[in-house]
Coordinates of C-alpha atoms in Angstrom, one line a residue:
M1 CA 231.3 170.4 198.7
V2 CA 228.9 170.6 201.4
N3 CA 226.9 173.8 203.0
S4 CA 227.6 174.5 206.1
K5 CA 225.1 175.5 208.9
A6 CA 226.8 178.4 209.4
D7 CA 228.8 180.6 206.5
P8 CA 232.0 179.7 207.0
P9 CA 234.6 182.6 208.0
A10 CA 237.0 183.9 205.2
G11 CA 240.1 182.2 204.3
A12 CA 239.5 178.9 204.8
T13 CA 240.0 177.3 202.7
V14 CA 244.3 178.5 204.2
D15 CA 244.2 179.2 208.4
V16 CA 245.6 183.1 208.1
S17 CA 246.7 181.6 212.0
G18 CA 249.5 179.9 210.1
G19 CA 248.5 176.8 211.2
R20 CA 248.5 177.7 215.1
L21 CA 247.1 175.9 217.7
G22 CA 246.7 178.3 220.6
P23 CA 244.1 178.6 223.5
A24 CA 241.4 181.4 220.9
E25 CA 242.1 178.3 218.6
R26 CA 240.7 175.9 220.1
E27 CA 238.3 177.4 221.1
D28 CA 237.1 178.9 217.7
A29 CA 237.6 174.9 216.8
W30 CA 235.0 174.0 219.4
Q31 CA 232.5 176.4 217.6
R32 CA 232.8 175.4 214.5
L33 CA 233.0 172.3 214.6
G34 CA 229.3 172.3 216.6
T35 CA 228.2 174.0 213.6
E36 CA 229.5 173.9 210.9
A37 CA 229.1 170.4 208.8
F38 CA 232.7 168.6 207.1
D39 CA 232.6 166.6 204.0
I40 CA 235.2 164.2 206.6
V41 CA 235.8 164.2 210.0
V42 CA 239.5 162.8 210.7
I43 CA 239.6 160.3 214.3
G44 CA 243.3 159.5 215.4
G45 CA 246.0 162.7 215.7
G46 CA 249.0 160.4 215.0
V47 CA 250.3 160.3 211.8
V48 CA 247.9 158.0 209.5
G49 CA 245.1 160.6 210.9
A50 CA 246.8 164.3 210.6
G51 CA 248.4 162.9 207.0
T52 CA 244.4 162.5 205.9
A53 CA 243.7 165.6 207.4
L54 CA 246.5 167.1 205.2
D55 CA 246.1 165.4 202.2
A56 CA 241.9 166.1 202.4
A57 CA 242.4 170.0 203.1
T58 CA 244.7 169.9 200.5
R59 CA 242.3 168.5 197.9
G60 CA 240.0 171.4 199.0
L61 CA 237.6 169.2 201.3
R62 CA 236.7 170.9 204.2
V63 CA 238.1 168.7 207.1
A64 CA 237.9 169.0 211.3
L65 CA 240.6 166.2 213.0
V66 CA 239.3 165.1 216.8
E67 CA 241.7 163.4 218.9
A68 CA 241.1 162.0 222.7
R69 CA 244.6 163.1 223.6
D70 CA 247.1 165.0 222.4
L71 CA 248.8 164.7 219.1
A72 CA 251.3 161.9 218.6
S73 CA 250.6 160.6 221.9
G74 CA 249.9 156.9 221.4
T75 CA 252.0 154.9 219.3
S76 CA 253.2 158.0 216.7
S77 CA 255.9 159.1 219.8
R78 CA 257.0 156.1 220.9
S79 CA 258.4 154.2 217.3
S80 CA 262.3 153.7 216.4
K81 CA 262.3 157.8 215.1
L82 CA 263.5 155.7 212.1
F83 CA 262.0 157.0 208.4
H84 CA 263.4 153.1 206.5
G85 CA 262.6 150.9 203.8
G86 CA 262.3 148.1 206.6
L87 CA 265.3 145.7 206.0
R88 CA 264.2 142.7 207.2
Y89 CA 260.8 143.3 205.0
L90 CA 263.7 142.5 202.4
E91 CA 264.0 139.2 203.9
Q92 CA 260.2 138.8 204.2
L93 CA 260.0 139.4 200.3
E94 CA 258.0 142.0 200.8
F95 CA 259.2 144.5 198.2
G96 CA 256.1 146.3 196.9
L97 CA 256.4 147.7 201.0
V98 CA 259.9 148.9 201.2
R99 CA 259.8 150.6 197.3
E100 CA 257.2 152.7 198.7
A101 CA 258.6 153.1 202.1
L102 CA 262.1 153.6 200.4
R103 CA 259.9 156.3 197.8
E104 CA 258.6 158.6 201.2
R105 CA 262.0 158.4 203.0
E106 CA 263.3 160.3 199.5
L107 CA 260.4 163.1 199.4
M108 CA 260.8 163.5 203.3
L109 CA 264.5 163.9 203.1
T110 CA 263.7 166.3 199.3
R111 CA 261.0 167.7 199.6
I112 CA 258.5 167.3 202.1
A113 CA 260.4 167.9 205.9
P114 CA 264.3 168.5 204.8
H115 CA 264.3 170.5 208.8
L116 CA 262.5 167.4 210.3
V117 CA 264.2 164.2 208.6
K118 CA 267.6 163.9 208.8
P119 CA 270.1 160.8 206.9
V120 CA 271.1 158.4 209.3
S121 CA 274.1 155.6 208.8
F122 CA 274.0 152.3 210.6
L123 CA 276.6 150.0 210.5
Y124 CA 276.1 146.0 210.0
P125 CA 278.4 143.6 211.9
L126 CA 279.2 141.0 209.9
R127 CA 279.0 138.0 212.3
H128 CA 280.1 134.9 209.7
R129 CA 283.4 134.7 207.4
V130 CA 282.2 133.1 203.4
W131 CA 278.4 134.0 203.2
E132 CA 277.0 136.5 204.7
R133 CA 278.7 139.1 203.0
P134 CA 277.3 138.9 200.4
Y135 CA 273.9 137.3 201.1
T136 CA 273.5 140.7 203.1
A137 CA 274.9 143.1 199.9
A138 CA 272.9 141.4 198.2
G139 CA 270.4 142.1 199.9
L140 CA 271.2 145.5 200.5
F141 CA 271.9 146.6 196.7
L142 CA 268.6 145.3 196.3
Y143 CA 267.5 148.2 199.0
D144 CA 270.0 150.7 197.1
R145 CA 268.2 150.3 193.9
M146 CA 265.1 150.7 195.2
G147 CA 265.3 154.5 196.0
G148 CA 268.0 154.1 198.7
A149 CA 270.7 155.2 197.4
R150 CA 269.0 158.5 195.8
S151 CA 269.5 161.5 198.2
V152 CA 271.9 159.1 200.5
P153 CA 275.2 157.2 199.8
G154 CA 275.6 153.6 198.7
Q155 CA 276.7 151.0 201.1
K156 CA 280.2 151.3 201.7
H157 CA 281.9 147.3 202.4
L158 CA 284.9 147.6 205.8
S159 CA 287.3 144.9 206.8
K160 CA 286.7 144.1 210.7
A161 CA 289.5 147.4 211.0
G162 CA 287.7 149.6 209.4
A163 CA 284.4 148.7 211.3
L164 CA 286.1 148.8 215.3
R165 CA 287.4 152.3 213.7
M166 CA 283.8 153.5 212.4
V167 CA 282.7 152.0 216.4
P168 CA 285.6 151.2 218.8
A169 CA 282.4 149.7 220.8
L170 CA 281.9 146.6 219.0
R171 CA 283.9 143.9 221.1
R172 CA 286.4 142.7 218.5
D173 CA 285.1 139.0 218.4
S174 CA 281.9 139.8 217.3
L175 CA 282.2 140.9 214.0
V176 CA 284.7 139.5 211.2
G177 CA 283.9 142.9 208.8
G178 CA 280.5 144.9 208.5
I179 CA 278.4 147.5 205.9
R180 CA 277.8 150.5 206.7
Y181 CA 274.3 152.0 204.8
Y182 CA 271.7 155.1 205.4
D183 CA 268.5 155.5 206.1
A184 CA 266.4 158.8 208.1
Q185 CA 265.5 158.9 211.3
A186 CA 262.6 161.9 212.8
D187 CA 261.4 163.1 216.6
D188 CA 258.2 161.1 215.7
A189 CA 256.0 163.6 217.5
R190 CA 257.3 166.8 216.2
H191 CA 256.6 165.4 212.8
T192 CA 253.4 164.5 213.7
M193 CA 252.6 167.6 215.6
T194 CA 253.5 169.1 212.7
V195 CA 252.0 167.3 209.6
A196 CA 248.8 168.7 211.9
R197 CA 250.0 172.2 212.0
S198 CA 250.1 172.2 208.1
A199 CA 247.0 170.2 207.7
A200 CA 245.4 173.2 210.4
H201 CA 247.3 175.6 208.2
Y202 CA 245.0 174.3 205.1
G203 CA 242.6 175.1 206.7
A204 CA 241.3 171.8 208.3
V205 CA 240.2 172.5 211.9
V206 CA 242.7 170.1 214.1
R207 CA 241.6 170.0 217.6
T208 CA 243.0 167.6 220.9
S209 CA 241.4 166.3 224.2
T210 CA 237.9 165.9 221.7
Q211 CA 236.9 162.1 222.1
V212 CA 234.8 160.8 220.1
V213 CA 231.9 159.0 222.4
G214 CA 228.6 158.0 220.1
M215 CA 228.2 158.2 215.9
V216 CA 226.0 160.6 214.7
R217 CA 223.3 158.5 212.9
E218 CA 221.2 159.3 209.6
A219 CA 218.8 155.5 208.4
D220 CA 221.5 153.6 208.0
R221 CA 224.6 155.7 207.3
V222 CA 227.0 157.3 209.6
A223 CA 226.4 161.1 209.8
G224 CA 229.0 161.8 211.8
V225 CA 230.0 161.9 215.2
R226 CA 229.9 162.9 219.0
V227 CA 232.9 164.2 220.8
R228 CA 233.7 164.8 224.2
D229 CA 235.8 168.5 225.4
V230 CA 237.6 166.4 228.1
E231 CA 239.0 169.1 229.5
D232 CA 235.5 170.4 230.7
G233 CA 232.9 167.9 229.6
R234 CA 231.0 169.8 226.9
E235 CA 230.1 167.8 224.3
T236 CA 228.7 168.5 221.1
E237 CA 227.5 166.9 217.3
V238 CA 230.1 167.7 214.7
R239 CA 228.4 166.6 211.0
A240 CA 230.3 164.8 207.7
N241 CA 229.2 163.0 204.6
A242 CA 232.6 161.0 205.8
V243 CA 233.6 159.2 208.6
I244 CA 237.2 157.8 208.8
N245 CA 238.7 155.7 212.3
A246 CA 242.2 156.0 211.9
T247 CA 242.8 155.7 215.8
G248 CA 245.3 152.3 215.5
V249 CA 245.6 150.6 218.0
W250 CA 241.9 151.6 219.0
T251 CA 241.2 151.1 215.4
D252 CA 238.8 147.9 216.5
E253 CA 237.6 150.0 219.4
L254 CA 236.1 152.9 217.3
Q255 CA 234.1 149.8 214.7
R256 CA 232.5 148.5 218.4
L257 CA 231.9 152.2 219.2
A258 CA 229.9 152.6 215.6
G259 CA 228.4 149.7 215.8
S260 CA 229.8 147.8 212.7
R261 CA 232.2 145.0 212.4
G262 CA 234.9 145.5 210.6
R263 CA 236.8 144.0 207.3
F264 CA 240.1 143.6 209.6
R265 CA 241.2 142.9 212.6
V266 CA 243.7 144.9 214.7
R267 CA 246.5 143.5 216.9
A268 CA 248.6 145.5 219.5
S269 CA 252.8 144.6 219.3
K270 CA 254.4 145.9 222.0
G271 CA 257.8 147.5 220.8
V272 CA 260.3 149.1 224.1
H273 CA 263.4 151.3 224.1
I274 CA 266.2 152.5 225.2
V275 CA 267.3 155.7 225.9
V276 CA 271.5 156.2 227.3
P277 CA 274.5 158.2 227.0
R278 CA 276.2 159.0 224.4
N279 CA 279.6 158.0 226.0
R280 CA 278.2 154.8 227.1
I281 CA 278.5 153.9 223.9
V282 CA 281.8 155.2 221.5
S283 CA 282.1 155.7 218.6
E284 CA 284.6 157.0 215.8
P285 CA 285.0 161.4 216.7
G286 CA 282.6 163.4 214.7
S287 CA 281.1 159.3 213.5
E288 CA 276.5 159.7 213.7
T289 CA 276.9 155.7 212.8
G290 CA 274.7 153.7 214.8
I291 CA 274.4 150.0 214.9
I292 CA 271.8 147.4 213.2
L293 CA 271.9 144.0 214.7
R294 CA 270.4 140.1 213.9
T295 CA 267.9 138.8 216.7
E296 CA 266.5 135.9 216.8
K297 CA 262.6 137.5 216.1
S298 CA 264.1 140.8 214.2
V299 CA 266.2 143.0 214.5
L300 CA 267.7 145.6 216.8
F301 CA 269.0 149.5 216.2
V302 CA 271.3 151.1 218.6
I303 CA 270.4 154.7 216.8
P304 CA 272.2 158.0 217.7
W305 CA 270.3 160.6 218.7
G306 CA 271.8 163.5 219.6
N307 CA 273.6 163.4 223.0
H308 CA 272.4 159.9 223.7
W309 CA 271.5 156.5 221.9
I310 CA 267.6 154.9 221.3
V311 CA 268.2 151.3 221.6
G312 CA 265.4 148.5 220.7
T313 CA 263.5 147.7 219.6
T314 CA 260.9 144.3 221.2
D315 CA 258.4 143.0 220.3
T316 CA 255.4 141.3 221.9
D317 CA 252.1 140.7 222.5
W318 CA 250.0 143.2 224.2
N319 CA 246.8 143.0 225.3
L320 CA 246.1 145.7 228.6
D321 CA 245.5 149.3 228.4
L322 CA 246.9 151.0 225.1
A323 CA 246.8 154.6 226.4
H324 CA 249.8 153.8 228.4
P325 CA 251.8 150.6 227.5
A326 CA 254.3 149.6 230.1
A327 CA 257.8 148.3 229.7
T328 CA 258.5 145.2 232.0
K329 CA 261.6 144.6 233.7
Q330 CA 262.2 142.2 231.3
D331 CA 262.1 143.6 228.1
I332 CA 264.7 146.1 229.1
D333 CA 267.2 142.4 229.8
Y334 CA 266.0 141.7 226.4
I335 CA 267.0 144.8 225.1
L336 CA 270.7 145.5 227.0
D337 CA 271.3 141.4 226.7
H338 CA 271.5 141.6 223.4
V339 CA 272.9 144.7 222.8
N340 CA 275.8 143.5 225.7
A341 CA 276.7 140.6 223.0
V342 CA 278.8 142.7 221.2
L343 CA 279.7 145.8 223.0
A344 CA 283.0 145.4 224.6
S345 CA 281.5 147.6 227.6
P346 CA 278.3 146.3 228.7
L347 CA 275.8 148.5 229.0
T348 CA 273.4 148.6 232.9
H349 CA 270.1 149.6 234.1
E350 CA 272.0 152.3 236.0
D351 CA 273.3 153.9 232.4
I352 CA 269.8 154.4 231.2
E353 CA 268.2 157.7 230.9
G354 CA 265.0 157.1 229.9
V355 CA 262.2 154.3 228.3
Y356 CA 259.6 154.2 226.3
A357 CA 257.1 152.3 225.4
G358 CA 255.0 152.3 222.3
L359 CA 252.2 149.6 220.7
R360 CA 252.0 148.9 216.4
P361 CA 249.3 148.4 214.8
L362 CA 249.8 145.3 213.1
L363 CA 246.5 143.3 210.8
A364 CA 246.1 140.3 212.8
G365 CA 246.9 136.8 210.7
E366 CA 246.9 134.0 212.0
S367 CA 250.5 133.6 213.4
E368 CA 251.1 133.9 216.8
E369 CA 254.3 135.5 216.5
T370 CA 253.6 139.7 216.0
S371 CA 256.8 139.8 214.4
K372 CA 255.7 138.2 211.0
L373 CA 252.6 140.3 211.2
T374 CA 252.2 141.9 208.3
R375 CA 253.4 145.6 208.4
E376 CA 251.0 146.4 204.6
H377 CA 247.9 148.7 205.6
A378 CA 244.4 147.9 205.1
V379 CA 241.6 150.4 204.2
A380 CA 238.1 149.5 204.4
R381 CA 234.6 151.2 204.0
V382 CA 232.9 149.0 206.9
A383 CA 229.6 151.1 206.9
P384 CA 227.9 154.0 204.8
G385 CA 229.5 157.2 205.5
M386 CA 233.0 155.2 207.5
V387 CA 236.1 154.4 206.2
A388 CA 238.5 152.8 208.6
I389 CA 242.2 152.2 207.9
A390 CA 245.2 150.4 209.6
G391 CA 248.2 148.7 209.6
G392 CA 251.2 150.4 208.2
K393 CA 254.2 151.3 209.4
Y394 CA 254.9 155.7 209.5
T395 CA 257.0 155.9 206.8
T396 CA 254.0 155.1 205.0
Y397 CA 251.6 157.8 206.5
R398 CA 251.3 159.7 203.5
V399 CA 250.0 156.6 201.4
M400 CA 248.0 155.6 204.1
A401 CA 246.3 159.0 204.4
A402 CA 246.1 159.4 200.7
D403 CA 244.7 155.8 200.2
A404 CA 241.7 156.2 203.6
V405 CA 240.4 159.9 201.8
D406 CA 240.2 157.9 198.4
A407 CA 238.1 155.6 199.8
A408 CA 236.3 157.8 201.7
S409 CA 235.3 159.1 197.8
V410 CA 231.9 157.5 197.7
D411 CA 230.4 159.0 200.2
L412 CA 231.8 162.5 199.0
P413 CA 229.6 164.8 196.8
G414 CA 230.8 165.6 193.9
R415 CA 234.2 165.4 192.0
L416 CA 237.0 164.4 193.9
Q417 CA 240.6 165.7 193.0
P418 CA 243.7 164.0 193.7
S419 CA 245.9 163.9 196.6
I420 CA 249.2 166.0 196.3
T421 CA 250.7 165.4 199.1
D422 CA 253.7 164.9 197.4
K423 CA 254.2 168.0 196.6
V424 CA 253.4 170.4 199.4
P425 CA 256.6 170.3 202.1
L426 CA 255.3 170.6 205.5
L427 CA 255.6 173.4 207.4
G428 CA 258.5 175.1 208.6
A429 CA 260.1 173.5 205.5
D430 CA 260.0 176.3 203.1
G431 CA 263.6 178.9 203.3
Y432 CA 265.0 175.8 206.4
H433 CA 268.5 175.1 203.5
A434 CA 268.9 179.0 202.9
L435 CA 268.4 179.6 207.0
V436 CA 270.6 177.0 208.1
N437 CA 273.8 179.1 205.6
Q438 CA 272.4 182.0 207.8
A439 CA 272.6 180.6 211.0
D440 CA 275.8 182.3 212.4
Q441 CA 273.9 186.3 211.5
L442 CA 270.8 184.1 212.8
G443 CA 272.7 183.7 215.9
S444 CA 273.9 186.8 216.0
R445 CA 270.5 188.8 215.5
Y446 CA 269.1 186.6 218.3
G447 CA 272.2 186.7 221.1
L448 CA 272.5 182.8 220.9
H449 CA 275.2 180.1 219.5
P450 CA 275.0 179.1 215.8
H451 CA 275.2 175.7 216.9
R452 CA 271.7 177.1 219.1
I453 CA 270.2 178.6 216.4
R454 CA 271.1 175.1 214.0
H455 CA 269.3 172.7 216.2
L456 CA 265.9 174.9 216.2
L457 CA 266.2 174.8 212.9
N458 CA 266.3 171.4 212.8
R459 CA 263.0 171.3 214.7
Y460 CA 261.0 173.9 213.8
G461 CA 262.5 175.3 209.8
S462 CA 261.4 178.1 208.6
M463 CA 259.3 179.0 211.9
V464 CA 262.5 179.9 213.8
H465 CA 261.8 183.5 213.8
E466 CA 258.1 182.8 214.7
V467 CA 259.4 180.9 217.9
L468 CA 262.5 183.7 218.8
G469 CA 259.5 186.3 218.6
A470 CA 257.5 184.2 221.4
A471 CA 260.5 185.7 223.0
A472 CA 260.3 190.1 222.1
G473 CA 260.7 191.7 225.1
Q474 CA 261.0 188.5 227.7
P475 CA 265.2 188.1 227.3
D476 CA 264.6 185.5 229.7
L477 CA 263.3 183.6 227.3
L478 CA 265.7 182.6 225.4
R479 CA 267.4 181.1 228.8
P480 CA 267.9 177.3 228.5
L481 CA 266.1 175.5 230.5
G482 CA 266.6 174.3 234.2
G483 CA 267.3 170.6 234.3
A484 CA 267.0 170.3 230.6
P485 CA 269.7 173.0 228.7
D486 CA 268.9 171.7 225.2
Y487 CA 266.0 173.3 225.5
L488 CA 265.1 177.6 225.5
R489 CA 262.5 178.3 228.4
V490 CA 260.6 180.3 224.7
E491 CA 260.2 176.5 223.6
A492 CA 257.3 175.9 226.0
V493 CA 256.2 179.1 226.0
Y494 CA 255.4 178.2 221.9
A495 CA 254.8 174.3 222.5
A496 CA 251.1 176.2 224.6
S497 CA 250.6 179.3 222.1
H498 CA 251.3 176.9 219.0
E499 CA 251.4 174.3 219.1
G500 CA 248.0 172.8 221.3
A501 CA 250.4 171.5 224.5
L502 CA 247.7 171.9 226.7
H503 CA 249.6 169.7 230.0
L504 CA 252.2 169.0 231.0
E505 CA 253.3 166.4 229.6
D506 CA 252.9 167.3 226.1
V507 CA 256.0 169.3 226.4
L508 CA 257.7 167.2 228.7
A509 CA 257.3 164.2 226.6
R510 CA 256.3 165.0 223.1
R511 CA 257.2 168.4 222.2
T512 CA 260.6 168.7 223.5
R513 CA 261.9 164.6 224.8
I514 CA 262.6 165.9 228.4
S515 CA 261.2 162.4 229.2
I516 CA 263.3 160.3 227.8
E517 CA 266.7 162.5 227.5
Y518 CA 267.2 163.5 230.9
P519 CA 267.6 160.9 234.1
H520 CA 265.5 163.1 236.2
R521 CA 262.3 161.9 233.2
G522 CA 261.3 165.9 233.7
V523 CA 260.7 166.2 237.2
G524 CA 264.2 168.2 237.0
T525 CA 262.0 170.8 234.3
A526 CA 258.5 170.2 235.5
E527 CA 258.3 173.7 237.8
E528 CA 259.6 175.6 235.6
V529 CA 257.7 174.1 232.6
A530 CA 254.8 174.3 234.3
E531 CA 255.1 178.6 235.2
L532 CA 255.4 179.5 231.5
M533 CA 252.9 177.0 229.8
G534 CA 250.5 178.6 232.7
D535 CA 251.7 181.9 231.6
V536 CA 250.1 181.0 228.3
L537 CA 246.9 178.8 229.4
G538 CA 245.8 180.8 232.4
W539 CA 246.8 178.8 234.9
D540 CA 246.4 179.2 238.2
S541 CA 248.0 177.6 241.1
A542 CA 245.5 175.4 242.2
T543 CA 246.2 174.3 238.0
R544 CA 250.1 174.0 238.3
E545 CA 250.1 171.8 241.5
R546 CA 247.7 169.4 239.6
E547 CA 250.0 169.3 236.9
L548 CA 253.1 168.8 239.2
K549 CA 251.4 166.0 241.1
I550 CA 250.3 164.3 238.3
Y551 CA 253.5 164.3 235.8
Q552 CA 255.2 162.9 238.9
A553 CA 253.0 160.7 239.3
R554 CA 253.2 159.0 235.5
V555 CA 256.9 158.8 235.9
E556 CA 257.5 157.3 239.2
A557 CA 254.1 154.8 237.4
E558 CA 256.5 154.5 234.7
R559 CA 260.0 153.4 236.5
D560 CA 257.7 151.4 239.1
S561 CA 256.9 149.1 236.1
Q562 CA 259.8 148.6 234.9
N563 CA 260.8 147.5 238.1
Q564 CA 258.2 144.6 237.2
P565 CA 258.6 140.8 236.2
D566 CA 255.4 140.4 233.6
D567 CA 253.2 143.3 231.4
Q568 CA 250.6 142.6 234.5
A569 CA 252.1 143.9 237.3
A570 CA 253.8 146.8 234.9
D571 CA 249.9 147.4 233.6
A572 CA 248.9 147.6 237.3
R573 CA 251.7 150.0 238.2
R574 CA 251.1 152.4 235.7
S575 CA 247.8 152.3 235.2
A576 CA 247.5 153.3 238.7
A577 CA 248.9 156.9 237.7
P578 CA 245.8 160.2 236.7
E579 CA 245.0 160.9 234.0
A580 CA 245.8 164.5 233.1
R581 CA 242.7 164.9 231.1
P582 CA 240.0 164.4 233.9
N583 CA 236.9 163.7 231.8
I584 CA 238.6 160.7 228.5
L585 CA 236.6 157.8 228.8
E586 CA 238.2 154.7 228.9
P587 CA 237.7 152.5 226.7
V588 CA 234.5 154.1 224.7
S589 CA 232.6 151.2 223.6

């Protein structure tokens, strides 16, 4: 829709590299940012930003996506990892939000990302006789009718004995019965990265470690952004008809940088989760059922996660470092106290394998309690040439993205095509189900156990051939990582060669979840991963050593922060760790 400063490369509509985000593509992206003009520049590599880039690209627009750190490095890698309608929003009478979220859940399960998004069941323990069962059942009936029972089973009522058979870990005096219902879950960081790669596949220029440090202006309108490569300090201008601010908890900061007064304010709410071994909360053999508990403020989930359980979350105001929210001892104690109230064998601090803290970008309201702030999203044209979108929840990212592109249409020449992302499977979705049926044959072909193949299919879908193909002629890459046997060595290579990973933490914390799934938090496998990444990225011994020291310092700082009594003390410990991206500006305004 715009004339480029230079002729676009052939095949710009669909990237022939299949959405590859490797070192060569990264340098090419830098050249394109500085020499082409775009319809839309999206700021922010979380799920909403990635979704916005995909939405715009599949409408036929020229799109660039820039992210200061890594894809999903903020909120989008630190959620409860659920695609859900949100039962508690029913109680708050937010029927529109629940219906919208359940429709999105259905699309993810059946069409858009069946390789990444899976059904998961939860037991709701009933604690009160007479009134609680019909009250909860009525809510779950609405949940099912709004879309909850289309591709997943509806609610199932259980006696006390039936509930205890399903989750034997519960104390007998903690319930009088139960109701099982279904939602869906996904590895949020992998999902976000796959959305971004899908956008690149459809022609978007996607570049991480690329921070917006200023706005390009023409008269009274925003006409693009000035960006800095935070790896080497280079800067360039990116021209565009419209800029979309999809930076989540950084929304207000980017608004200040643009010199415009936002139409809404974003408030950060901290949510903390702990990860414990699967054998510490006993469940029915073969069962994948989690638990949902009411708390005085919100709800607490016990979520099955491979060989682990994720338990959380908290919901407290956060006004400190947005890039590195820190969990405190108080946060962890809150989670342990609430989950231990129903467990026959209480969890202790020694059981915890991983901890993570994330920030929800809530639209600010008048209530002082963040759990009561709205999860609805807002989108506004905050200045000529600039749109901001914030709020919402992970599940509804696709709707938010479409709304953001629609809002930018006033600044785009020509007629804007409607959003079609409800019909666009993510990379890896096509052919996934057939490959699951062929797991035994694939295992024989690559010399891997069918269980390992299924694990890979649920991470990469039909891109599994591309992943395992990276080990051609190097059979040692098909061995598990030392200290993290759930993952193969080739996955670290592929993360650097295809998935945009530039630093050790990108692989250990986001392309894999080693940083929260093993007690060593990634330190025990960091050296091996650094060697594998370094071979792809051209690291010398000094760079490898620097990466190891920075990652070790990050883990030490996180552990230290988790022993602190309050946010201020925890933030001071966590913020003391060095940044992996040396030239990043914080804050930018």
